[in-house]
XYZ file of C-alpha atoms in Angstrom:
437
model
C -4.944 10.267 17.926
C -4.431 8.470 14.669
C -1.385 10.181 13.236
C -1.939 11.122 9.579
C 0.422 11.801 6.722
C 0.571 12.485 3.011
C 2.405 9.564 1.411
C 1.737 10.427 -2.230
C 5.353 10.744 -3.301
C 6.586 8.019 -0.992
C 4.516 5.354 -2.764
C 5.834 5.931 -6.310
C 8.114 3.214 -7.616
C 10.096 3.109 -10.826
C 9.874 -0.012 -13.027
C 12.047 -2.772 -11.700
C 12.797 -0.978 -8.419
C 11.609 -2.529 -5.173
C 9.298 -0.676 -2.782
C 12.019 -0.716 -0.135
C 14.731 0.866 -2.285
C 12.310 3.458 -3.655
C 11.370 4.605 -0.187
C 14.985 4.703 0.906
C 15.973 6.838 -2.038
C 13.056 9.227 -1.732
C 13.438 9.694 2.006
C 17.128 10.408 1.700
C 16.764 12.926 -1.099
C 13.605 14.694 0.061
C 14.435 15.311 3.672
C 18.209 15.381 4.009
C 18.220 19.169 3.838
C 15.756 19.409 6.709
C 16.996 16.813 9.170
C 20.633 16.007 9.796
C 21.495 12.438 10.749
C 23.900 12.523 13.655
C 25.952 9.476 14.580
C 24.292 7.603 17.388
C 25.719 6.546 20.729
C 24.987 2.827 20.969
C 25.164 2.910 24.769
C 22.140 5.216 25.005
C 18.579 4.077 24.379
C 16.991 6.453 21.873
C 13.274 7.186 22.224
C 11.413 9.417 19.774
C 7.956 10.708 20.659
C 5.521 13.042 18.928
C 3.906 16.304 20.016
C 2.450 16.561 23.507
C 3.558 13.025 24.341
C 7.126 14.019 23.533
C 6.867 16.880 26.010
C 6.093 14.589 28.943
C 8.238 11.638 27.856
C 11.321 13.175 29.456
C 9.765 12.976 32.932
C 8.819 9.347 32.353
C 12.306 8.523 31.086
C 13.909 10.069 34.181
C 11.722 7.942 36.436
C 12.632 4.846 34.414
C 16.359 5.593 34.715
C 16.035 5.939 38.483
C 14.605 2.437 38.536
C 17.127 1.147 36.004
C 20.380 3.059 36.624
C 22.227 0.816 34.170
C 20.104 2.087 31.231
C 20.411 5.592 29.826
C 17.485 6.972 27.825
C 17.605 9.941 25.499
C 14.237 11.408 24.469
C 13.724 13.359 21.273
C 10.455 15.166 20.597
C 9.184 15.302 17.028
C 6.555 17.791 15.844
C 3.572 16.006 14.354
C 3.912 17.836 11.035
C 7.479 16.595 10.515
C 7.485 13.205 12.270
C 6.718 11.009 9.263
C 9.373 12.609 7.076
C 11.920 12.463 9.886
C 11.314 8.762 10.413
C 11.699 7.972 6.697
C 14.903 10.006 6.621
C 16.230 8.129 9.628
C 15.312 4.832 7.993
C 17.192 5.784 4.836
C 20.206 6.958 6.836
C 20.118 3.941 9.175
C 19.718 6.211 12.198
C 16.346 5.113 13.486
C 15.896 5.213 17.267
C 15.543 2.102 19.389
C 11.994 2.844 20.565
C 9.471 5.121 18.903
C 5.908 6.361 19.169
C 4.076 5.707 15.881
C 0.471 6.395 15.000
C -1.144 3.039 14.320
C -2.033 4.081 10.760
C 1.722 4.228 10.043
C 2.468 0.693 11.192
C 1.676 -0.946 7.850
C 4.125 1.287 5.990
C 7.044 0.636 8.313
C 6.201 -3.045 8.486
C 6.455 -3.225 4.691
C 9.918 -1.757 5.051
C 10.707 -4.640 7.422
C 11.703 -2.005 9.973
C 9.649 -3.229 12.963
C 10.671 -5.848 15.491
C 7.917 -8.436 16.153
C 6.728 -8.228 19.762
C 4.540 -11.321 20.172
C 7.215 -13.428 21.911
C 8.317 -10.500 24.058
C 4.861 -9.771 25.426
C 4.184 -13.498 25.949
C 7.300 -13.764 28.161
C 6.702 -10.496 30.009
C 4.555 -9.275 32.875
C 2.233 -7.488 30.414
C -0.944 -9.526 29.944
C -2.152 -9.304 26.359
C -5.630 -10.146 27.649
C -5.693 -6.823 29.546
C -5.675 -4.798 26.320
C -8.880 -3.868 24.529
C -8.956 -6.660 21.909
C -9.670 -4.534 18.826
C -7.043 -1.979 19.856
C -4.373 -4.653 20.265
C -5.474 -6.253 16.993
C -4.908 -2.931 15.191
C -1.211 -3.488 15.929
C -1.156 -6.903 14.253
C -0.094 -7.141 10.631
C 0.157 -10.392 8.701
C -0.500 -12.230 11.943
C 2.385 -10.564 13.817
C 2.235 -8.052 16.653
C 4.502 -5.201 15.524
C 3.474 -2.492 17.995
C 2.091 -2.185 21.501
C -0.671 0.391 22.082
C 0.560 3.348 24.141
C -2.703 5.258 24.194
C -6.029 4.858 22.456
C -8.152 7.231 20.442
C -11.688 6.881 19.188
C -14.512 9.196 18.151
C -17.882 9.617 19.818
C -20.555 12.220 20.561
C -20.065 15.334 22.657
C -23.518 16.825 23.170
C -25.426 19.575 24.946
C -27.664 17.893 27.518
C -29.729 21.040 28.066
C -30.553 21.490 24.363
C -31.373 17.809 23.977
C -33.636 17.990 27.031
C -35.345 21.142 25.756
C -36.004 19.333 22.471
C -37.761 16.584 24.423
C -35.104 13.920 25.000
C -33.664 12.816 28.332
C -31.111 10.365 26.881
C -28.731 10.465 23.892
C -29.562 8.330 20.843
C -28.325 4.756 20.406
C -29.543 4.124 16.830
C -29.444 6.083 13.586
C -33.230 6.488 13.634
C -33.124 7.886 17.183
C -30.275 10.164 16.129
C -32.334 11.408 13.173
C -35.277 12.057 15.486
C -33.218 14.099 17.940
C -31.480 16.111 15.203
C -34.787 16.964 13.545
C -36.236 18.077 16.883
C -33.160 20.140 17.774
C -33.168 21.873 14.400
C -36.854 22.717 14.806
C -36.095 24.078 18.274
C -33.045 26.228 17.450
C -34.233 27.697 14.149
C -32.494 28.610 10.871
C -29.326 30.168 12.292
C -28.270 27.267 14.490
C -27.830 23.546 13.902
C -28.164 20.108 15.451
C -24.640 18.886 14.658
C -21.282 20.048 13.321
C -19.763 17.789 10.631
C -16.811 19.737 9.165
C -16.731 18.877 5.473
C -12.925 18.924 5.342
C -12.609 16.115 7.927
C -12.978 12.513 6.797
C -13.240 10.944 10.277
C -17.017 11.299 10.573
C -17.818 9.544 7.295
C -15.224 6.847 8.003
C -16.857 6.125 11.377
C -20.256 5.718 9.700
C -18.689 3.438 7.079
C -16.989 1.290 9.743
C -20.437 0.708 11.247
C -21.395 -1.242 8.125
C -20.585 -4.951 7.804
C -18.703 -4.516 4.532
C -15.122 -3.353 4.068
C -14.129 -0.135 2.316
C -11.529 -2.119 0.357
C -12.269 -5.488 -1.243
C -10.375 -8.533 -2.454
C -7.794 -8.572 0.348
C -7.693 -4.766 0.304
C -6.584 -4.715 -3.329
C -9.436 -2.598 -4.770
C -11.814 0.123 -3.637
C -15.264 -0.958 -2.471
C -16.934 2.435 -2.303
C -19.714 1.625 -4.798
C -20.947 -1.078 -2.431
C -24.358 -0.786 -0.812
C -22.739 -0.610 2.631
C -20.587 2.425 1.882
C -23.379 4.133 -0.038
C -25.680 3.659 2.977
C -23.131 5.365 5.256
C -22.493 8.148 2.715
C -26.224 8.727 2.260
C -26.801 9.105 5.997
C -23.855 11.515 6.165
C -25.338 13.611 3.335
C -28.789 13.551 4.923
C -27.455 15.656 7.786
C -26.661 18.459 5.343
C -29.648 18.032 3.067
C -32.047 18.339 6.014
C -30.239 21.355 7.401
C -29.088 19.568 10.540
C -25.432 20.427 9.870
C -23.937 23.553 8.277
C -22.009 23.098 5.039
C -18.841 24.392 6.664
C -15.228 23.346 7.108
C -13.471 23.541 10.453
C -11.595 26.619 9.205
C -14.927 28.446 8.980
C -15.668 27.813 12.651
C -14.015 30.522 14.717
C -13.707 28.328 17.806
C -15.376 24.930 18.178
C -15.634 25.247 21.977
C -17.148 28.737 21.944
C -19.621 27.790 19.209
C -20.602 24.658 21.129
C -21.045 26.805 24.231
C -23.295 29.331 22.531
C -25.438 26.558 21.061
C -24.477 26.939 17.394
C -24.637 23.127 17.346
C -25.639 20.516 19.921
C -23.711 17.436 18.701
C -20.005 17.212 17.894
C -17.998 14.103 16.978
C -14.572 14.250 18.547
C -11.932 12.411 20.562
C -10.816 12.190 24.191
C -8.510 15.222 24.077
C -11.590 17.452 23.992
C -12.729 16.360 27.455
C -10.074 18.598 28.989
C -10.667 21.317 26.404
C -14.407 21.566 27.077
C -13.828 21.511 30.837
C -11.331 24.333 30.447
C -12.990 26.475 27.789
C -16.719 26.285 28.475
C -18.005 28.881 30.974
C -18.853 27.749 34.489
C -22.613 28.008 33.969
C -22.433 25.415 31.155
C -20.277 22.826 32.887
C -23.344 20.786 33.869
C -24.901 21.086 30.412
C -22.697 18.814 28.292
C -21.804 15.145 28.227
C -20.283 12.412 26.059
C -22.081 9.397 24.571
C -21.043 6.341 22.537
C -21.729 6.381 18.821
C -25.235 5.457 17.679
C -25.256 2.659 15.109
C -27.602 1.627 12.293
C -29.591 -0.740 14.542
C -28.115 -0.157 18.014
C -24.908 1.022 19.716
C -22.367 1.511 16.938
C -18.662 0.980 16.452
C -16.112 3.739 16.046
C -12.485 3.998 14.986
C -9.699 2.048 16.679
C -7.079 4.777 16.686
C -4.189 5.882 18.825
C -0.432 5.625 19.007
C 1.789 2.609 19.526
C 5.248 1.874 20.833
C 7.575 0.030 18.475
C 11.111 -1.326 18.546
C 12.992 -0.918 15.300
C 14.843 -3.956 13.964
C 18.012 -1.890 13.640
C 18.220 -1.378 17.415
C 21.247 -2.884 19.157
C 19.540 -2.435 22.518
C 16.401 -4.518 22.061
C 16.464 -5.955 25.590
C 16.713 -2.485 27.128
C 14.116 -1.182 24.662
C 11.606 -3.795 25.771
C 12.227 -2.987 29.443
C 11.415 0.642 28.665
C 8.228 -0.342 26.832
C 7.229 -2.543 29.770
C 7.683 0.438 32.076
C 5.670 2.777 29.826
C 2.942 0.123 29.572
C 2.567 -0.631 33.277
C -0.737 0.373 34.853
C 1.122 2.668 37.258
C 2.841 4.575 34.435
C -0.265 4.604 32.265
C -2.222 6.159 35.098
C 0.435 8.852 35.478
C 0.517 9.339 31.686
C -3.246 9.917 31.660
C -2.880 12.511 34.431
C -0.169 14.298 32.433
C -1.771 14.222 28.976
C -5.403 13.102 29.153
C -4.537 10.292 26.717
C -6.718 7.248 27.342
C -4.991 4.009 28.400
C -5.179 0.868 26.229
C -5.087 -1.507 29.202
C -8.443 -2.369 30.750
C -6.965 -2.604 34.245
C -5.842 1.017 34.168
C -9.473 2.066 33.755
C -9.993 1.103 37.396
C -7.986 4.204 38.358
C -10.097 6.686 40.384
C -9.482 9.471 37.844
C -11.168 7.431 35.113
C -13.825 5.719 37.211
C -14.998 9.048 38.597
C -14.966 10.944 35.300
C -18.496 11.051 33.829
C -17.033 12.061 30.472
C -14.610 9.116 30.282
C -17.336 6.501 30.798
C -18.618 6.804 27.253
C -15.097 6.274 25.919
C -14.717 3.181 28.108
C -17.927 1.788 26.624
C -16.942 2.781 23.065
C -13.568 1.021 23.305
C -15.456 -2.257 23.520
C -16.879 -1.456 20.068
C -14.121 -0.209 17.801
C -12.914 -1.244 14.361
C -9.783 -0.439 12.398
C -9.817 1.058 8.909
C -8.034 -1.057 6.284
C -4.463 -1.643 7.482
C -2.616 -0.809 4.286
C 0.246 1.690 3.876
C -1.843 3.622 1.362
C -4.729 4.252 3.755
C -3.866 7.872 4.505
C -3.944 8.712 0.805
C -7.265 6.914 0.391
C -8.707 8.745 3.398
C -7.786 12.062 1.813
C -9.661 11.014 -1.338
C -12.697 10.262 0.861
C -12.422 13.775 2.283
C -12.291 15.341 -1.174
C -15.224 13.231 -2.391
C -17.509 14.119 0.507
C -16.643 17.795 0.208
C -17.545 17.817 -3.490
C -20.904 16.138 -2.889
C -21.856 18.328 0.090
C -21.046 21.473 -1.918
C -22.973 20.241 -4.957
C -19.970 19.718 -7.241
C -20.680 15.991 -7.690
C -23.487 13.481 -7.154
C -23.209 10.514 -4.819
C -22.944 8.166 -7.798
C -20.176 10.236 -9.349
C -18.319 10.465 -6.036
C -18.228 6.734 -5.260
C -17.294 5.846 -8.837
C -14.409 8.340 -8.695
C -13.390 7.044 -5.262
C -13.122 3.483 -6.550
C -11.196 4.604 -9.627
C -8.702 6.688 -7.635
C -8.345 4.045 -4.941
C -7.663 1.344 -7.519
C -4.894 3.530 -8.934
C -3.427 4.134 -5.477
C -3.439 0.381 -4.781
C -1.871 -0.580 -8.109
C 1.539 -1.226 -6.599
C -0.034 -3.206 -3.751
C -1.660 -5.533 -6.287
C 1.595 -5.811 -8.199
C 3.506 -6.736 -5.055
C 0.876 -9.281 -3.963
C 0.752 -10.872 -7.413
C 4.545 -11.037 -7.452
C 4.573 -12.799 -4.081
C 2.090 -15.402 -5.338
C 3.969 -16.070 -8.574
């Protein structure tokens, strides 16, 4: 998963106030009523994890402590909806943990706060081979040339599809190019009729359009990520292909809240293609009826001219600079990152490992659904690594929704996207200009 957040208020700065002090003040005032900041025990290694990963982290910590009886680990689970605010509050109150799980889209923000310990020297001196990580996934944890996080699990998007419907429409293999994808969607729509569709592209999710945009050579932000680049030919090409799916009736003009249950609707053939992540492997295996278990599969993303890239998402492990137990923290990260532990972690959560060697585990080698993810992880690309990205992504979501529903034209949408993005990045330009002066 790429953990998302709304940072609108966090990014405001008063004149003459630094970004760091503004964030400290806002975090302390906004969240103090929700999260108390208890005094920490400096003899205990604090590890904060999010959601499902936090639920299983306790078992992993107990195993680590059996191997390292001189190190005590305390695990705290954070709900996804509150994790970002809790971390900012802890930063303001100087009560950050030693080790933490952070979505890799948050790394840039906490790096700007100078809160993250660089890990390049630690991994170079350890038993963890950097060459065993998927290169683009590891690179998503590098900011300003420094490794500030180590991937804990990876997330990317690709196609889940109904093999039986595709076969009935005349195709024995999934598409690998946009033109092949168009051909299969047109044939499926002709086959299933007016009340069913070829693909589900929920209009309130930005991931699908972002994936198509990442498949273009150009960047979504230009000039060292200082300005929006949404009026570019590359982004317009991706946006146009996205809109074509609605204009041709291949996808319903629906949000995910209008779909009663994505698994049931996939099972009854309401749509044949669905872009999603690795967590849905287990969900489809669990929720689809037995007679359909041989009628679905996963496939890498088609690209404009051949196999396409997808998002380099996931969660990372970081050590905060404020930790007084950095040596112990790194030992814990080494344990969590070992192929043995990663294999166990996959068995517990279904989260895909970032180390190539772990993919030799029988559970992954033998899974027909995981193979497409293994192939896709060789072709991934990160969105712009700026603290403001989550806000920009939400503007992309609003823009696509307006165009799909007929409230704006493509030209109007990309012009508004550039204008709003330039405003969001105003402080970034100010900070970069100040550094150069």
